[in-house]
mmCIF file of C-alpha atoms and ligand atoms in Angstrom:
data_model
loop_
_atom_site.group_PDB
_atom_site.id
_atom_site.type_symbol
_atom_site.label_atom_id
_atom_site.label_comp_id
_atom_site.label_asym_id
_atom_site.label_seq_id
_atom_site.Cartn_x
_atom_site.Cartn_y
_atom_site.Cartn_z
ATOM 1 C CA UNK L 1 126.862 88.081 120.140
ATOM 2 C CA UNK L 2 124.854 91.231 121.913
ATOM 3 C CA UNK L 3 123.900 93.606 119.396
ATOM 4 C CA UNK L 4 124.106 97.646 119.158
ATOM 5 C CA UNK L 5 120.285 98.668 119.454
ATOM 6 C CA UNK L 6 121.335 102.072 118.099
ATOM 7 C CA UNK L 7 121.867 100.797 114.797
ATOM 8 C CA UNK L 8 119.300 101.070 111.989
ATOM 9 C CA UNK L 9 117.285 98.162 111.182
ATOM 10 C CA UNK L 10 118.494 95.407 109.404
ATOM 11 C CA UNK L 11 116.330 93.456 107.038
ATOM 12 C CA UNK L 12 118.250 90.508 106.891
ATOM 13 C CA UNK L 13 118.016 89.685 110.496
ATOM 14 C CA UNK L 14 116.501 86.329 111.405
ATOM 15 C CA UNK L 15 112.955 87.271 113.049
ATOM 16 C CA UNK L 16 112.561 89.889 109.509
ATOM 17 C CA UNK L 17 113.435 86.764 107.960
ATOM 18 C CA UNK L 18 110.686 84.674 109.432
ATOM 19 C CA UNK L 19 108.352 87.351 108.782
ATOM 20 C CA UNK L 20 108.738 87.063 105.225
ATOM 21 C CA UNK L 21 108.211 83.284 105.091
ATOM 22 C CA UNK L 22 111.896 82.867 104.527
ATOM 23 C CA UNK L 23 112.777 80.601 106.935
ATOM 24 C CA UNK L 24 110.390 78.076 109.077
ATOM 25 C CA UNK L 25 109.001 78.604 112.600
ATOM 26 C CA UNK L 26 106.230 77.584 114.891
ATOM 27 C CA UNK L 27 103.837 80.115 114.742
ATOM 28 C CA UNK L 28 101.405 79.698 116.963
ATOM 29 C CA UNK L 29 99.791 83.107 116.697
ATOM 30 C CA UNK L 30 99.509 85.584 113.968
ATOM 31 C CA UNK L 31 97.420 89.030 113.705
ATOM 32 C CA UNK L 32 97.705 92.591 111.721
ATOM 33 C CA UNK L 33 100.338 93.576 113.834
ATOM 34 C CA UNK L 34 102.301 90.676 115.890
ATOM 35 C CA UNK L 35 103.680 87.348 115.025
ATOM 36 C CA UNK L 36 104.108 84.998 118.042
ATOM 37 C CA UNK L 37 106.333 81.795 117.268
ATOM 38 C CA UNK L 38 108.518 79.273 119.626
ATOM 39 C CA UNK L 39 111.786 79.966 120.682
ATOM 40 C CA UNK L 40 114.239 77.484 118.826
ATOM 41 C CA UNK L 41 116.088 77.227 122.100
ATOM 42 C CA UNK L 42 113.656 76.873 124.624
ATOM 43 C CA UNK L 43 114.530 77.977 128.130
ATOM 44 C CA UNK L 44 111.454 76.864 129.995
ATOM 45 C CA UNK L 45 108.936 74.788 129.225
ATOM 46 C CA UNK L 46 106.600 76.931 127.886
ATOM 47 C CA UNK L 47 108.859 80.036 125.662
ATOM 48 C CA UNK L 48 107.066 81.873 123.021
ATOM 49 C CA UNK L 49 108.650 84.553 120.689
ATOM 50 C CA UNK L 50 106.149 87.718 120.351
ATOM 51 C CA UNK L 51 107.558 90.274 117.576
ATOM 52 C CA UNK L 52 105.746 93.773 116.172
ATOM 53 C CA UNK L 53 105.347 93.246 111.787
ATOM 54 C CA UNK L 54 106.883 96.348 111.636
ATOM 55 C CA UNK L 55 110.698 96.878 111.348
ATOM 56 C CA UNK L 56 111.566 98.070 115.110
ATOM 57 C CA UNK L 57 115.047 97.041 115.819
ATOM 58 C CA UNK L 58 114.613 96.913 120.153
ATOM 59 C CA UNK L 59 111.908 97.853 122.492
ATOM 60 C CA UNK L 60 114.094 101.287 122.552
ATOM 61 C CA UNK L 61 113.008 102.348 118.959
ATOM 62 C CA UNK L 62 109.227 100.910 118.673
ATOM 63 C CA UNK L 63 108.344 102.601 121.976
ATOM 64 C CA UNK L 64 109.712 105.766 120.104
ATOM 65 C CA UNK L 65 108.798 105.166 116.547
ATOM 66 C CA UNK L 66 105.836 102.611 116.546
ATOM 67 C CA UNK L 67 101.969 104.290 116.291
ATOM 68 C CA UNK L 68 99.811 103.951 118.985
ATOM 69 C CA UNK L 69 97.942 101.307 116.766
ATOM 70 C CA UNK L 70 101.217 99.132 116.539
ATOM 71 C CA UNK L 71 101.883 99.544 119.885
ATOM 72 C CA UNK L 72 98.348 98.779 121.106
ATOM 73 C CA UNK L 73 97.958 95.721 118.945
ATOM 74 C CA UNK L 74 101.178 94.502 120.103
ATOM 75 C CA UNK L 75 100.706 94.656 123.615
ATOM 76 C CA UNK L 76 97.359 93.123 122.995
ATOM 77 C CA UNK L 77 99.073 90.303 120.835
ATOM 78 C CA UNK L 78 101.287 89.730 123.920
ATOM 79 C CA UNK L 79 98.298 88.701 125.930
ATOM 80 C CA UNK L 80 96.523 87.294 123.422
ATOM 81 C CA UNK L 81 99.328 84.625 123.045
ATOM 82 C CA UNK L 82 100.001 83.889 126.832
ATOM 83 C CA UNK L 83 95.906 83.416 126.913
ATOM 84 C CA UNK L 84 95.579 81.056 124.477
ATOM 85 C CA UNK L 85 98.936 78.763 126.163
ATOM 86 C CA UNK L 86 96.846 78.745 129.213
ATOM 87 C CA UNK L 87 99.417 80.754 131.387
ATOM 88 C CA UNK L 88 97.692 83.565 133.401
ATOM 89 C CA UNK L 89 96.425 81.303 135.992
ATOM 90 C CA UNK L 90 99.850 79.486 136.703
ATOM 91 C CA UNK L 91 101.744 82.694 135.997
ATOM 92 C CA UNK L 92 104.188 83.520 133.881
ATOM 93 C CA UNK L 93 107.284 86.013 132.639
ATOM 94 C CA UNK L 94 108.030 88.240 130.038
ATOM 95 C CA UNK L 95 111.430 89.620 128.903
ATOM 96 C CA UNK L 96 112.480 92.307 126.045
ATOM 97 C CA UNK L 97 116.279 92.390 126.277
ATOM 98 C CA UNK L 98 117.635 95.545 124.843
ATOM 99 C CA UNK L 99 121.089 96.222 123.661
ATOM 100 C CA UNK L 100 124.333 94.862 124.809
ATOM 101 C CA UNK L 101 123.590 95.066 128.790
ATOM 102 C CA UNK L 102 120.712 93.245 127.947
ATOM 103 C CA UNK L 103 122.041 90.475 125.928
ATOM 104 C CA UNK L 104 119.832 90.875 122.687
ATOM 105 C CA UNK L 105 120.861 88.868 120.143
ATOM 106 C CA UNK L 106 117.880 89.648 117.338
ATOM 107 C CA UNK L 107 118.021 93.187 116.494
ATOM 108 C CA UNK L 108 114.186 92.796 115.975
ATOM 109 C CA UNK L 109 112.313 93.671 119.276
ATOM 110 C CA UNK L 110 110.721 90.540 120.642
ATOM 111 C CA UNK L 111 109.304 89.649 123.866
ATOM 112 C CA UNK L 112 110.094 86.647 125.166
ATOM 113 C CA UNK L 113 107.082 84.716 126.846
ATOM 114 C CA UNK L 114 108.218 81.838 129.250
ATOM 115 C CA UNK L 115 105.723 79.816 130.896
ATOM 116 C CA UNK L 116 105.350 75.852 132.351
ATOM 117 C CA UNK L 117 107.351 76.029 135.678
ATOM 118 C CA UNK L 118 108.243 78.200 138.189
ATOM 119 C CA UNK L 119 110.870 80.577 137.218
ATOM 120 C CA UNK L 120 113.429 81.288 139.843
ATOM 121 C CA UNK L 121 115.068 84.502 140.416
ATOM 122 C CA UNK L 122 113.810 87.256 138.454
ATOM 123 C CA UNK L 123 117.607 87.661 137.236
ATOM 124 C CA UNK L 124 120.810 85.480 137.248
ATOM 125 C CA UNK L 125 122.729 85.500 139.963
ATOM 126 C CA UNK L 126 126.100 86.930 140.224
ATOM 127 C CA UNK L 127 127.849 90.406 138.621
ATOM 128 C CA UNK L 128 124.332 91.544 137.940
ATOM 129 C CA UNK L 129 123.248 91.698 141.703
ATOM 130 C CA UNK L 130 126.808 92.694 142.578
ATOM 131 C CA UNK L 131 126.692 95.752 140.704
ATOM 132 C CA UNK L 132 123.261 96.406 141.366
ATOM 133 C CA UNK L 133 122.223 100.703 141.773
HETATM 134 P P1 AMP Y 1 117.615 87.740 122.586
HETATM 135 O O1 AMP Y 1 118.880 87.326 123.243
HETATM 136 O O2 AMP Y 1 116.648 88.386 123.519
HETATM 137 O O3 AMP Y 1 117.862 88.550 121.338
HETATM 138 O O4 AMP Y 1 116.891 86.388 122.168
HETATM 139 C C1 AMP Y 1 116.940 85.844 120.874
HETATM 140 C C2 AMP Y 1 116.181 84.543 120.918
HETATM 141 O O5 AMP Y 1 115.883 84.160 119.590
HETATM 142 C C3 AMP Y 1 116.922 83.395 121.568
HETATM 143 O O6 AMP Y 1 116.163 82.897 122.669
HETATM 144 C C4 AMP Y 1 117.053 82.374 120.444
HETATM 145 O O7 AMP Y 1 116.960 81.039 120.883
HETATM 146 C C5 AMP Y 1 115.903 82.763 119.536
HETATM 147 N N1 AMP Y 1 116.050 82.390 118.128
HETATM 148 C C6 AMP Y 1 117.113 82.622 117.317
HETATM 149 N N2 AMP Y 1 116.868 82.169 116.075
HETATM 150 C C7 AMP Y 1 115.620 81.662 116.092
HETATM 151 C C8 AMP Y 1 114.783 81.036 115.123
HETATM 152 N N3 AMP Y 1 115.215 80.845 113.857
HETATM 153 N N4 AMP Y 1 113.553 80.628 115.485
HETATM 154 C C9 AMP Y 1 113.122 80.805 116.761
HETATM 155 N N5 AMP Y 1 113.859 81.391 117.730
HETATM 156 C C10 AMP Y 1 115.085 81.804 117.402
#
């Protein structure tokens, strides 16, 4: 189920759950500010989790709230990550889905790194294109 980003943050969400060693992931990157880890539910071959430490519910409220330092070091972390998977040179995508429109699920912000293949269409096909403005 979508969530409302305009809600306040919610500790008990899975990602703030991961964070605090609660539950298990694949962490394949870890720094002062971002955790990268692999998506349980991979949708390409290559699709990598990046998420701020701090407690930002969407991209919405870190890009208001977050300090330049957390927002720097994420960014950073971002490329850090698709670095090290050796993606730059075959390409790759990154996603932050916001909201209900955008189908977030996590009311944590995460990027979503995917990777290993071509892609296809930069969005799915259908009502989105229809309604396109
Ligand atoms: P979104 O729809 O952008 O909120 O994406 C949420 C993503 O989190 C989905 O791709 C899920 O497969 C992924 N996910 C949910 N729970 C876990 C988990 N415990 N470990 C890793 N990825 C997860």
């Amino acid at each position: 189920m979508p969530v409302d980003a305009t809600l306040p943050y919610d500790d008990a969400n899975v990602f703030a759950r991961i964070l605090r060693g609660e539950i298990p992931a694949t962490i394949v990157h870890e720094d002062e500010y971002a955790v990268a880890f692999r998506d349980i539910a991979p949708q390409a071959p290559v699709h990598i989790l990046v998420i701020p430490r701090g407690a930002y519910v969407s991209w919405d409220d870190f890009s208001a709230r977050a300090s330049d330092a957390e927002i720097a070091g994420f960014v950073r972390a971002v490329g850090t990550v698709a670095r090290a998977a050796g993606l730059v040179e075959p390409g790759y995508r990154l996603l932050a889905n916001v909201g209900a429109a955008g189908g977030q699920e996590v009311p944590h912000l995460h990027v979503h790194l995917f990777g290993g293949a071509p892609l296809g269409p930069m969005l799915a096909q259908g009502a989105a294109r229809a309604r396109a403005r």
